[in-house]
Coordinates of C-alpha atoms and ligand atoms in Angstrom, one line a residue:
M80 CA -66.8 -20.7 53.5
Q81 CA -63.4 -20.7 51.8
T82 CA -63.5 -16.9 51.4
Y83 CA -64.7 -15.7 54.9
T84 CA -63.9 -16.4 58.7
F85 CA -67.0 -16.0 60.6
P86 CA -66.2 -13.8 64.0
S87 CA -67.4 -15.2 67.1
Y88 CA -68.4 -12.9 69.7
D89 CA -68.2 -13.7 73.4
F90 CA -71.0 -13.7 75.5
I91 CA -70.6 -11.7 78.6
P92 CA -72.9 -12.4 81.5
P93 CA -74.7 -9.4 81.9
P94 CA -75.0 -7.7 85.6
E95 CA -78.8 -9.1 86.0
L96 CA -77.3 -12.7 86.1
N97 CA -74.8 -11.9 88.8
G98 CA -77.3 -10.6 91.4
G99 CA -76.9 -7.0 89.8
Q100 CA -79.7 -4.4 89.8
S101 CA -80.9 -4.3 86.1
P102 CA -81.2 -0.5 85.1
R103 CA -83.8 0.5 83.1
Y104 CA -82.7 1.1 79.6
R105 CA -83.9 3.8 77.5
V106 CA -83.8 1.7 74.3
A107 CA -83.5 -2.0 74.1
I108 CA -83.0 -3.3 70.2
V109 CA -84.0 -6.7 69.7
G110 CA -81.7 -8.3 67.1
A111 CA -77.9 -7.3 65.9
G112 CA -78.7 -7.8 62.0
P113 CA -77.7 -5.0 59.9
I114 CA -81.1 -3.0 60.8
G115 CA -80.6 -3.4 64.5
L116 CA -77.0 -2.7 64.5
A117 CA -77.4 0.6 62.3
A118 CA -80.2 1.4 64.8
A119 CA -78.0 1.3 67.7
I120 CA -75.4 3.3 65.7
D121 CA -77.5 5.8 64.7
L122 CA -79.2 6.3 68.3
A123 CA -75.8 6.3 69.9
G124 CA -74.4 9.0 67.4
R125 CA -77.4 11.1 68.8
G126 CA -76.4 10.3 72.3
I127 CA -78.9 7.9 73.2
E128 CA -77.6 4.9 75.3
C129 CA -78.9 1.6 74.1
V130 CA -78.6 -2.2 74.7
V131 CA -78.7 -4.8 71.6
L132 CA -79.9 -8.3 72.2
D133 CA -79.1 -10.8 69.7
D134 CA -79.8 -14.4 69.9
D135 CA -76.6 -15.7 67.9
N136 CA -73.0 -15.0 68.3
T137 CA -71.7 -14.1 65.1
V138 CA -72.8 -12.2 61.5
S139 CA -75.4 -13.4 59.2
H140 CA -74.8 -17.0 58.2
G141 CA -74.5 -17.8 54.5
S142 CA -75.4 -15.8 51.4
R143 CA -78.1 -12.9 51.8
A144 CA -78.1 -9.3 50.9
I145 CA -75.5 -8.4 48.4
C146 CA -76.6 -5.0 46.8
W147 CA -76.4 -1.8 48.4
A148 CA -77.9 1.1 46.9
K149 CA -76.5 4.8 46.8
R150 CA -79.0 5.9 49.7
A151 CA -78.3 3.4 51.7
L152 CA -74.7 3.9 51.6
E153 CA -75.3 7.6 52.2
V154 CA -76.9 6.4 55.3
L155 CA -74.2 3.9 56.1
D156 CA -71.9 7.0 55.5
R157 CA -73.2 8.9 58.4
L158 CA -73.1 5.7 60.3
G159 CA -69.3 5.7 59.7
V160 CA -69.3 2.1 57.6
A161 CA -69.6 3.1 54.0
E162 CA -66.0 3.4 53.2
R163 CA -64.8 0.2 54.5
M164 CA -68.0 -1.2 52.5
V165 CA -66.9 0.7 49.1
E166 CA -63.2 -0.1 49.4
K167 CA -64.4 -3.8 49.9
G168 CA -67.0 -4.4 47.9
V169 CA -67.6 -3.9 43.9
T170 CA -68.8 -1.1 42.3
W171 CA -71.4 -1.4 39.2
Q172 CA -74.4 0.6 37.9
S173 CA -75.0 -1.1 34.6
G174 CA -76.3 -4.6 33.6
K175 CA -77.3 -6.4 30.5
V176 CA -80.7 -8.3 30.0
H177 CA -80.9 -11.2 28.1
F178 CA -84.0 -13.6 26.6
G179 CA -83.2 -16.9 25.6
D180 CA -80.0 -17.2 24.1
R181 CA -79.9 -13.2 22.9
A182 CA -78.5 -10.1 24.6
L183 CA -81.6 -7.8 24.5
Y184 CA -80.3 -4.5 26.1
R185 CA -77.8 -2.9 28.4
F186 CA -79.1 -0.4 31.0
D187 CA -77.1 2.2 32.9
L188 CA -78.4 3.4 36.5
A189 CA -76.2 6.3 36.4
D190 CA -77.7 9.7 38.0
D191 CA -77.5 13.2 36.9
G192 CA -74.5 15.0 38.0
R193 CA -71.7 13.8 40.0
Q194 CA -72.3 11.9 43.2
R195 CA -70.0 10.7 46.0
F196 CA -71.6 7.0 45.9
P197 CA -72.2 4.8 42.9
A198 CA -75.5 3.5 42.1
F199 CA -74.8 0.2 43.9
I200 CA -71.9 -1.8 45.3
N201 CA -72.0 -5.5 45.8
L202 CA -70.8 -6.9 49.0
Q203 CA -71.7 -9.8 51.0
Q204 CA -74.0 -9.1 54.0
Y205 CA -71.7 -10.6 56.5
Y206 CA -69.0 -7.9 55.7
T207 CA -71.6 -5.1 56.1
E208 CA -72.7 -6.8 59.6
E209 CA -69.1 -7.3 60.6
Y210 CA -68.5 -3.7 60.0
L211 CA -71.4 -2.4 61.8
V212 CA -70.4 -4.6 64.6
D213 CA -67.0 -2.8 64.7
R214 CA -68.3 0.4 64.7
A215 CA -71.0 -0.2 67.6
L216 CA -68.1 -1.7 69.5
A217 CA -66.2 1.3 69.4
M218 CA -69.2 3.3 70.7
A219 CA -69.5 3.8 74.4
E220 CA -73.3 4.3 74.3
I221 CA -74.0 0.9 72.7
E222 CA -74.1 -2.4 74.8
L223 CA -74.1 -5.4 72.6
R224 CA -75.2 -8.7 74.3
W225 CA -74.7 -11.8 72.0
S226 CA -76.0 -15.3 72.8
S227 CA -79.2 -13.6 74.1
K228 CA -82.5 -14.7 73.0
V229 CA -85.8 -12.6 73.7
V230 CA -88.2 -15.2 74.4
D231 CA -91.0 -12.9 76.1
I232 CA -92.1 -9.4 76.1
E233 CA -94.8 -7.5 78.3
A234 CA -95.6 -4.2 76.5
T235 CA -96.9 -1.3 78.7
D236 CA -97.9 2.5 78.1
D237 CA -94.4 3.4 79.3
G238 CA -92.3 0.8 77.8
A239 CA -91.6 -3.1 77.7
T240 CA -90.0 -5.8 79.7
L241 CA -88.2 -8.3 78.0
R242 CA -87.3 -11.8 79.1
V243 CA -83.9 -12.7 77.9
E244 CA -82.4 -16.1 77.8
T245 CA -78.9 -17.0 77.9
P246 CA -76.7 -19.7 77.9
D247 CA -76.1 -18.7 81.8
G248 CA -79.8 -18.4 82.5
S249 CA -82.6 -16.2 82.1
Y250 CA -83.4 -12.2 83.3
D251 CA -85.8 -9.7 82.7
L252 CA -84.7 -6.4 81.3
A253 CA -87.1 -3.3 81.2
A254 CA -86.9 -0.6 78.4
D255 CA -88.4 2.7 78.0
W256 CA -88.7 1.9 74.2
V257 CA -88.1 -1.3 72.2
I258 CA -86.8 -1.5 68.7
A259 CA -87.7 -5.0 67.1
A260 CA -85.5 -5.5 64.5
D261 CA -85.3 -9.3 65.1
G262 CA -86.0 -10.2 61.1
A263 CA -88.4 -12.0 58.9
R264 CA -89.5 -14.6 61.6
S265 CA -89.5 -11.7 64.3
Q266 CA -90.5 -13.4 67.6
V267 CA -91.4 -10.0 68.9
R268 CA -94.1 -9.7 66.4
R269 CA -95.2 -13.1 67.0
M270 CA -95.2 -12.6 71.0
M271 CA -97.3 -9.5 70.4
G272 CA -100.0 -11.6 68.3
L273 CA -99.2 -9.1 65.5
D274 CA -99.3 -10.7 61.6
F275 CA -98.0 -9.7 58.3
V276 CA -100.8 -8.7 55.5
G277 CA -99.4 -9.6 51.7
R278 CA -98.6 -12.5 49.3
V279 CA -96.5 -15.3 49.8
F280 CA -95.0 -16.0 46.3
E281 CA -95.1 -19.8 45.2
D282 CA -91.8 -20.2 43.6
R283 CA -88.3 -21.6 44.6
F284 CA -85.0 -20.1 43.5
L285 CA -81.5 -21.6 43.9
I286 CA -78.6 -19.3 45.2
A287 CA -75.4 -20.5 44.4
D288 CA -72.3 -18.5 45.6
V289 CA -69.3 -19.7 43.5
V290 CA -65.7 -18.8 43.9
M291 CA -64.0 -18.1 40.5
R292 CA -61.9 -15.9 38.2
A293 CA -64.1 -15.0 35.3
D294 CA -64.1 -12.4 32.6
F295 CA -67.5 -11.2 33.0
P296 CA -67.7 -7.4 33.5
K297 CA -69.0 -5.9 37.1
E298 CA -72.6 -5.9 35.7
R299 CA -76.0 -7.3 36.6
W300 CA -76.9 -9.8 34.2
F301 CA -80.3 -11.2 33.9
W302 CA -81.9 -13.9 31.8
F303 CA -85.4 -14.5 30.9
D304 CA -85.9 -18.3 29.7
P305 CA -82.2 -18.9 29.1
P306 CA -81.1 -22.2 26.9
F307 CA -79.0 -23.3 30.5
N308 CA -82.4 -23.0 32.7
P309 CA -85.3 -23.3 30.4
D310 CA -88.8 -21.7 31.1
Q311 CA -86.9 -19.8 34.3
S312 CA -84.9 -16.8 34.9
A313 CA -81.1 -16.3 36.1
L314 CA -79.2 -13.7 37.5
L315 CA -75.4 -13.3 37.7
H316 CA -73.4 -10.8 39.9
M317 CA -70.0 -10.3 41.3
Q318 CA -69.5 -10.0 45.0
A319 CA -66.1 -9.4 46.9
D320 CA -63.4 -12.0 47.2
N321 CA -64.2 -13.4 43.6
V322 CA -67.4 -14.6 44.8
W323 CA -70.1 -14.6 42.2
R324 CA -73.7 -14.9 43.2
I325 CA -76.2 -16.9 40.7
D326 CA -79.5 -17.0 41.1
L327 CA -81.4 -19.7 39.3
Q328 CA -85.2 -19.7 39.4
L329 CA -86.2 -23.6 40.0
G330 CA -90.1 -23.4 40.0
W331 CA -92.5 -24.2 42.7
D332 CA -92.3 -27.9 42.6
A333 CA -88.8 -28.4 43.0
D334 CA -87.6 -30.1 45.9
P335 CA -85.5 -27.8 48.3
E336 CA -83.3 -30.7 49.7
E337 CA -82.5 -32.1 46.9
E338 CA -82.1 -28.9 44.7
R339 CA -79.1 -27.8 47.2
K340 CA -77.1 -31.1 46.8
P341 CA -73.7 -30.2 45.2
E342 CA -74.5 -33.1 42.8
K343 CA -77.5 -31.5 41.5
V344 CA -76.0 -27.9 41.9
V345 CA -72.6 -28.3 40.0
P346 CA -74.1 -29.5 36.4
R347 CA -76.5 -26.5 36.8
I348 CA -73.7 -24.1 37.3
E349 CA -71.7 -25.7 34.7
R350 CA -74.6 -25.4 32.1
M351 CA -74.6 -21.8 32.9
L352 CA -70.7 -21.0 32.8
G353 CA -70.0 -23.7 30.2
P354 CA -67.9 -27.1 30.8
D355 CA -64.4 -25.4 31.2
A356 CA -65.1 -22.9 34.0
A357 CA -63.3 -23.6 37.2
F358 CA -65.6 -22.7 40.4
D359 CA -65.7 -23.9 43.7
L360 CA -69.0 -23.7 45.7
E361 CA -69.2 -21.2 48.6
W362 CA -72.7 -21.5 49.7
T363 CA -76.2 -23.0 48.4
S364 CA -79.5 -22.4 49.5
V365 CA -82.9 -22.8 48.0
Y366 CA -85.2 -19.9 48.7
T367 CA -88.8 -18.6 48.3
F368 CA -90.3 -15.3 49.5
Q369 CA -93.2 -13.0 50.2
C370 CA -94.0 -9.6 49.6
R371 CA -95.9 -8.6 52.8
R372 CA -95.9 -5.8 55.9
L373 CA -97.0 -5.3 59.3
E374 CA -100.4 -3.1 59.3
K375 CA -98.6 -0.7 61.8
F376 CA -95.0 -0.3 62.4
R377 CA -95.6 1.4 65.6
H378 CA -97.1 -0.4 68.6
G379 CA -97.2 1.9 71.6
R380 CA -93.8 1.7 72.6
V381 CA -92.5 -0.9 70.4
L382 CA -91.1 -0.2 67.0
F383 CA -90.5 -2.5 64.1
A384 CA -88.0 -1.9 61.4
G385 CA -86.1 -3.8 58.8
D386 CA -87.6 -7.4 57.9
A387 CA -89.3 -7.8 61.1
A388 CA -91.7 -5.0 59.8
H389 CA -91.8 -5.7 56.0
Q390 CA -90.4 -8.4 53.6
V391 CA -90.0 -8.2 50.0
S392 CA -88.7 -10.3 47.0
P393 CA -84.8 -10.3 46.7
F394 CA -85.9 -8.8 42.9
G395 CA -84.9 -5.2 43.5
A396 CA -82.7 -5.5 46.4
R397 CA -85.0 -3.6 48.7
G398 CA -84.9 -5.4 51.7
A399 CA -82.0 -4.5 53.6
N400 CA -81.9 -0.9 51.6
G401 CA -85.2 -0.2 52.7
G402 CA -84.6 -1.3 56.2
L403 CA -81.7 0.9 56.6
Q404 CA -84.1 3.8 55.3
D405 CA -86.3 2.8 58.3
V406 CA -83.6 3.5 60.5
D407 CA -82.6 7.0 58.9
N408 CA -86.4 7.7 59.6
L409 CA -86.8 6.3 63.1
A410 CA -83.4 7.5 64.8
W411 CA -83.8 11.2 64.8
K412 CA -87.4 11.0 65.9
L413 CA -86.9 8.7 68.5
A414 CA -83.6 10.6 70.0
L415 CA -85.9 13.9 70.1
V416 CA -88.6 12.1 71.8
V417 CA -86.2 10.0 74.3
K418 CA -84.8 13.7 75.1
Q419 CA -88.0 14.8 75.5
Q420 CA -87.6 17.7 72.7
A421 CA -90.5 16.0 70.9
P422 CA -93.8 14.5 71.7
E423 CA -94.5 10.8 71.3
A424 CA -96.9 11.3 68.6
L425 CA -93.6 12.3 66.5
L426 CA -93.2 8.4 66.1
D427 CA -96.7 7.9 64.4
S428 CA -95.0 9.8 61.4
Y429 CA -92.4 6.7 61.6
D430 CA -95.4 4.5 61.0
S431 CA -97.0 6.6 58.3
E432 CA -93.6 7.5 56.4
R433 CA -92.4 4.1 56.3
V434 CA -95.4 2.1 55.8
Q435 CA -95.6 4.2 52.6
A436 CA -92.3 3.4 51.6
A437 CA -92.5 -0.4 52.5
D438 CA -95.7 -0.3 50.1
E439 CA -93.8 1.3 47.2
N440 CA -91.1 -1.6 47.9
I441 CA -93.7 -4.1 48.0
L442 CA -95.3 -3.2 44.9
N443 CA -92.2 -2.7 43.0
S444 CA -91.2 -6.3 44.3
T445 CA -94.3 -7.6 43.6
R446 CA -94.5 -6.6 39.8
A447 CA -91.1 -7.7 39.3
T448 CA -91.8 -11.2 40.6
D449 CA -95.0 -11.4 38.4
F450 CA -93.2 -10.1 35.5
I451 CA -90.1 -12.7 36.0
S452 CA -92.2 -15.7 37.0
P453 CA -95.5 -15.0 35.1
K454 CA -98.4 -17.4 36.6
S455 CA -101.2 -17.3 33.8
A456 CA -100.8 -18.1 29.8
A457 CA -101.7 -14.5 29.3
S458 CA -99.2 -12.8 31.5
R459 CA -96.6 -15.1 29.8
A460 CA -97.6 -14.2 26.5
F461 CA -97.3 -10.3 27.3
R462 CA -94.0 -10.9 29.2
D463 CA -92.6 -12.6 25.8
G464 CA -94.1 -10.2 23.7
T465 CA -92.7 -7.6 25.5
L466 CA -89.2 -9.1 25.7
D467 CA -89.0 -9.6 21.8
L468 CA -89.8 -5.8 21.0
A469 CA -87.3 -4.8 23.5
I470 CA -84.6 -5.9 21.5
D471 CA -85.2 -3.2 19.0
W472 CA -87.8 -0.6 20.6
P473 CA -86.7 1.5 23.5
F474 CA -90.2 1.8 24.9
A475 CA -90.8 -1.8 25.5
R476 CA -87.6 -1.7 27.8
E477 CA -89.4 0.6 30.2
L478 CA -91.9 -2.3 30.5
V479 CA -89.3 -5.3 30.9
N480 CA -89.0 -5.9 34.9
S481 CA -86.3 -8.0 35.9
G482 CA -86.2 -6.0 39.6
R483 CA -86.6 -2.3 39.7
L484 CA -83.7 -1.6 41.9
S485 CA -84.1 0.1 45.3
R486 CA -84.8 3.9 45.1
P487 CA -85.2 5.8 48.3
A488 CA -88.9 6.8 49.1
T489 CA -90.0 10.3 48.9
H490 CA -92.5 11.1 51.5
T491 CA -94.6 13.6 49.6
D492 CA -97.6 13.3 51.8
S493 CA -95.9 13.2 55.0
P494 CA -97.6 15.3 57.8
L495 CA -94.1 16.7 58.5
N496 CA -94.0 18.6 55.3
G497 CA -94.2 22.7 55.3
P498 CA -94.5 24.9 52.4
A499 CA -92.6 24.5 49.0
I500 CA -91.3 26.4 46.2
D501 CA -91.5 25.1 42.7
A502 CA -88.1 23.4 42.9
A503 CA -87.0 19.9 41.5
V504 CA -86.8 18.5 45.0
R505 CA -90.0 18.3 46.7
P506 CA -90.6 18.3 50.3
G507 CA -90.4 14.8 51.6
A508 CA -87.7 13.9 49.2
P509 CA -84.0 12.8 50.1
C510 CA -81.3 15.3 49.5
P511 CA -79.6 14.8 46.3
D512 CA -75.8 14.9 46.7
A513 CA -73.6 17.4 44.9
P514 CA -69.9 18.0 44.7
I515 CA -68.9 21.3 46.8
R516 CA -65.9 23.3 47.8
S517 CA -65.6 24.6 51.6
A518 CA -63.1 25.7 53.7
V519 CA -61.1 23.8 56.3
P520 CA -59.2 24.6 59.1
G521 CA -56.2 26.5 58.5
G522 CA -58.2 28.7 56.0
D523 CA -57.5 26.3 52.7
M524 CA -60.3 25.1 50.7
A525 CA -61.1 21.7 50.0
D526 CA -63.5 19.9 47.7
G527 CA -66.2 17.7 49.2
W528 CA -69.9 16.5 49.0
L529 CA -73.1 18.4 50.2
L530 CA -74.4 15.3 52.2
D531 CA -71.3 15.9 54.4
H532 CA -72.3 18.9 55.5
L533 CA -75.7 18.1 56.0
G534 CA -74.9 15.8 58.4
G535 CA -77.5 14.2 60.7
G536 CA -79.0 17.3 62.2
F537 CA -81.5 20.1 60.6
A538 CA -79.7 22.0 58.0
V539 CA -80.8 25.0 56.0
L540 CA -79.6 25.4 52.6
C541 CA -79.7 29.0 51.2
F542 CA -78.4 30.2 48.1
G543 CA -76.3 33.4 48.8
A544 CA -74.1 33.8 51.3
E545 CA -74.7 37.5 52.2
V546 CA -78.7 37.1 52.0
A547 CA -78.2 34.0 54.3
V548 CA -76.5 35.9 57.3
S549 CA -78.4 39.3 56.5
S550 CA -81.8 37.3 57.0
G551 CA -80.2 35.8 60.3
L552 CA -80.4 32.2 59.4
D553 CA -76.8 31.4 61.1
T554 CA -78.7 32.4 64.3
L555 CA -80.6 29.3 64.1
A556 CA -77.4 27.1 64.9
D557 CA -77.9 28.1 68.8
D558 CA -81.5 26.6 69.0
A559 CA -82.1 23.7 71.6
I560 CA -82.7 21.8 68.2
P561 CA -79.9 23.4 66.3
I562 CA -80.3 24.1 62.5
A563 CA -77.1 24.4 60.8
L564 CA -76.4 26.6 57.9
L565 CA -75.1 26.0 54.6
S566 CA -74.8 29.0 52.8
V567 CA -73.9 28.8 49.2
G568 CA -71.5 31.5 47.9
A569 CA -70.0 32.4 44.9
A570 CA -66.4 32.7 45.8
P571 CA -64.1 30.3 48.2
G572 CA -63.8 32.3 51.2
G573 CA -66.4 34.9 50.3
P574 CA -68.0 36.6 53.7
G575 CA -70.7 34.1 55.2
T576 CA -70.1 31.1 52.5
S577 CA -70.0 27.8 53.8
V578 CA -70.2 26.1 50.7
V579 CA -69.4 26.5 46.9
D580 CA -71.1 25.2 44.2
I581 CA -68.1 24.0 42.1
D582 CA -69.7 23.1 39.0
G583 CA -73.3 24.7 39.3
Q584 CA -74.8 21.2 39.9
L585 CA -76.2 22.3 43.4
A586 CA -77.8 25.3 41.3
R587 CA -79.4 22.8 39.2
Q588 CA -80.4 20.5 41.5
F589 CA -82.5 23.4 43.3
A590 CA -84.6 25.6 41.2
G591 CA -81.7 27.3 39.7
G592 CA -80.3 28.3 42.9
A593 CA -82.1 31.7 42.9
P594 CA -80.4 34.3 45.4
G595 CA -82.4 33.8 48.6
S596 CA -84.0 30.4 48.1
T597 CA -84.0 28.5 51.1
F598 CA -84.4 24.8 52.0
L599 CA -84.9 23.0 55.1
F600 CA -83.5 19.5 55.7
R601 CA -84.6 17.0 58.5
P602 CA -82.0 15.1 60.3
D603 CA -82.5 12.2 57.8
Q604 CA -81.8 14.5 55.1
H605 CA -85.0 14.5 53.6
L606 CA -86.3 18.3 52.3
C607 CA -89.2 19.3 55.1
A608 CA -89.5 22.9 53.6
S609 CA -88.6 25.3 51.1
W610 CA -89.2 29.3 50.3
D611 CA -88.0 31.8 47.9
S612 CA -86.5 33.7 50.6
G613 CA -84.9 32.8 54.2
D614 CA -86.9 33.8 57.1
V615 CA -85.8 32.7 60.5
A616 CA -89.3 32.6 62.0
A617 CA -90.6 30.8 59.1
V618 CA -87.8 28.1 59.2
R619 CA -88.0 27.6 63.0
A620 CA -91.9 27.0 62.6
A621 CA -91.1 24.4 59.8
R622 CA -88.7 23.1 62.3
D623 CA -91.0 22.8 65.0
H624 CA -93.6 21.1 62.8
A625 CA -91.2 18.5 61.3
C626 CA -90.7 17.8 65.3
G627 CA -94.1 17.2 65.6
G628 CA -94.9 20.4 67.8
R629 CA -92.0 21.0 70.1
M630 CA -92.1 20.7 73.7
D631 CA -89.3 22.4 74.9
R632 CA -90.3 26.0 73.9
Ligands
FAD28 C1 -81.4 -14.3 49.0 C2 -81.5 -13.1 49.4 C3 -81.2 -12.0 48.7 C4 -81.0 -10.5 49.1 N1 -80.4 -9.5 48.8 C5 -80.7 -8.2 49.2 C6 -79.9 -7.4 48.5 O1 -79.1 -7.6 47.4 N2 -80.0 -6.2 49.0 C7 -80.7 -5.9 50.1 O2 -81.0 -4.7 50.4 N3 -81.6 -7.0 50.9 C8 -81.4 -8.2 50.6 N4 -81.9 -8.9 50.9 C9 -82.8 -8.9 52.3 C10 -81.8 -8.7 53.5 O3 -81.1 -9.9 53.6 C11 -82.8 -8.5 54.5 O4 -83.8 -7.4 54.1 C12 -82.1 -8.0 55.8 O5 -80.9 -9.0 56.5 C13 -82.6 -7.5 57.0 O6 -82.2 -7.2 58.1 P1 -82.7 -7.3 59.6 O7 -81.6 -6.5 60.4 O8 -84.2 -6.8 59.7 O9 -83.0 -8.8 59.9 P2 -82.2 -10.0 59.9 O10 -80.6 -9.7 59.0 O11 -83.0 -11.2 59.6 O12 -81.6 -9.8 61.2 C14 -82.2 -10.2 62.5 C15 -81.3 -10.4 63.6 O13 -82.4 -10.7 64.7 C16 -81.8 -11.8 65.8 N5 -82.7 -12.4 66.1 C17 -83.9 -13.3 65.7 N6 -84.8 -13.4 66.7 C18 -84.2 -13.0 67.8 C19 -84.6 -13.0 69.4 N7 -86.0 -13.4 69.6 N8 -84.0 -12.4 70.2 C20 -82.7 -12.0 69.8 N9 -82.3 -11.8 68.6 C21 -83.3 -12.5 67.6 C22 -81.3 -12.7 64.5 O14 -80.1 -13.6 65.1 C23 -80.4 -11.8 63.5 O15 -79.0 -11.5 63.8 C24 -81.8 -10.7 50.3 C25 -82.5 -11.5 51.2 C26 -82.4 -12.9 50.8 C27 -83.0 -14.2 51.4

């Protein structure tokens, strides 16, 4: 690759190989891909030590995820890497859909109201992983072990023992909890005799990352049946370093080895970009894909996350984005269980919530795949008819599916949800961000974002600073599992006010912000309960319920 130099991380012989006593680890994470690394950072931020084992000594080879969605960026911001990603990546929120040689319509993914992060940025997965590794290396709670392949696992009721193979020999490592984040070909999954349920799609796609200076806008351009790739589809997207991602559907009969040869790839790209386009090939591969998942993500003390737990087609960018939401969901629960502040049964809600989210992702990505590559004459006729209509009729555009792009799951039926008032944000939904103003040390006021203030613990948002204080919500910050108070006041610096709703967006998002209305958020910033008026006992009970019934009363 000409635009990226792969880092090489050293293998450091662990004490177990030097005759040292192997400690029993609280949490072992198999896989230092984006999901394993994010899990380690999230747990470390909650004071949980963990060891991460990866069979490689660098970041993801070649071109994989490029689109990082707003919710994933919000999670990655909490983990300390989003700023670097946004700075390096390409921000976009609109796109264009083509059919044959016609441009059908443009779409815009802009959210209602002002948001800190854009709908998407495009950044090569290796950069994201590199930034996560840098962050992990700076955290004392994380031990990263490269060139360390997990070759066996013995799971018991109180943990698991992993057999680890390294350049200097093998050793056993025991842990109370294991997060299997070892990717789509998960060996932990195979070693535990588990399998996926779902569909394998019979289609092949060529990915070509090319380096070029081009006038295309920073948008997602999708083609159905374009003249340069008849009867198939194509996608064009800009990434960092003037690298452009081109996806060309090849069909099932294509020979993957033949199709990735430069002498086959270059003419295909010239047909797409025109004979005068000057480009260099950065990376090519041919892929096929699956939409499937494990039946359960929790197997006793072994928890599956990311591609090890579920796989989707790349249409919709739901793979890594979904995996990061697994981490967001899992880390706070596992941290509470490890600290013995919540029962192990809390982790069953990781299973039920993220299985529901995976099903949503699989459904969306399966539908997109069926629309993009129809497998019967009837589906093809429906698709082409829909596309013909879409040029003039907005209703038909709703039916065009070139990949419904990643959205965070709302855990409407979560067992952790509590009571709810009639508000746009329902229990189980992630908190929408909003611009706020708050006091900073020294007494000045600064503009910021709601999600920064929610942070990574329980937090209660109460409209009306005086009512928040008079009902005693400020005392919840002293609990063993603290609940931070965000009281929304009218005037900067008013008594008890912690945030000011700068332009009314916060009130619009939360039922008009009626005085006294109170919203309790979980540590993953999903709403767990809401009330017309704040009541300390009710808020505590909802927090305890969301912790699976607390153990440290
Ligand atoms: C063409 C393509 C485009 C994509 N585009 C997007 C996109 O735009 N947006 C998006 O969100 N997702 C996208 N994805 C999906 C995304 O790449 C994956 O979802 C993501 O990499 C999953 O991360 P992970 O950490 O779960 O697994 P991986 O990234 O596969 O990481 C697994 C890690 O485990 C290690 N490992 C494996 N076995 C062992 C073992 N036995 N012992 C120790 N370590 C082991 C591996 O070396 C690796 O480092 C795309 C995927 C493809 C193929």
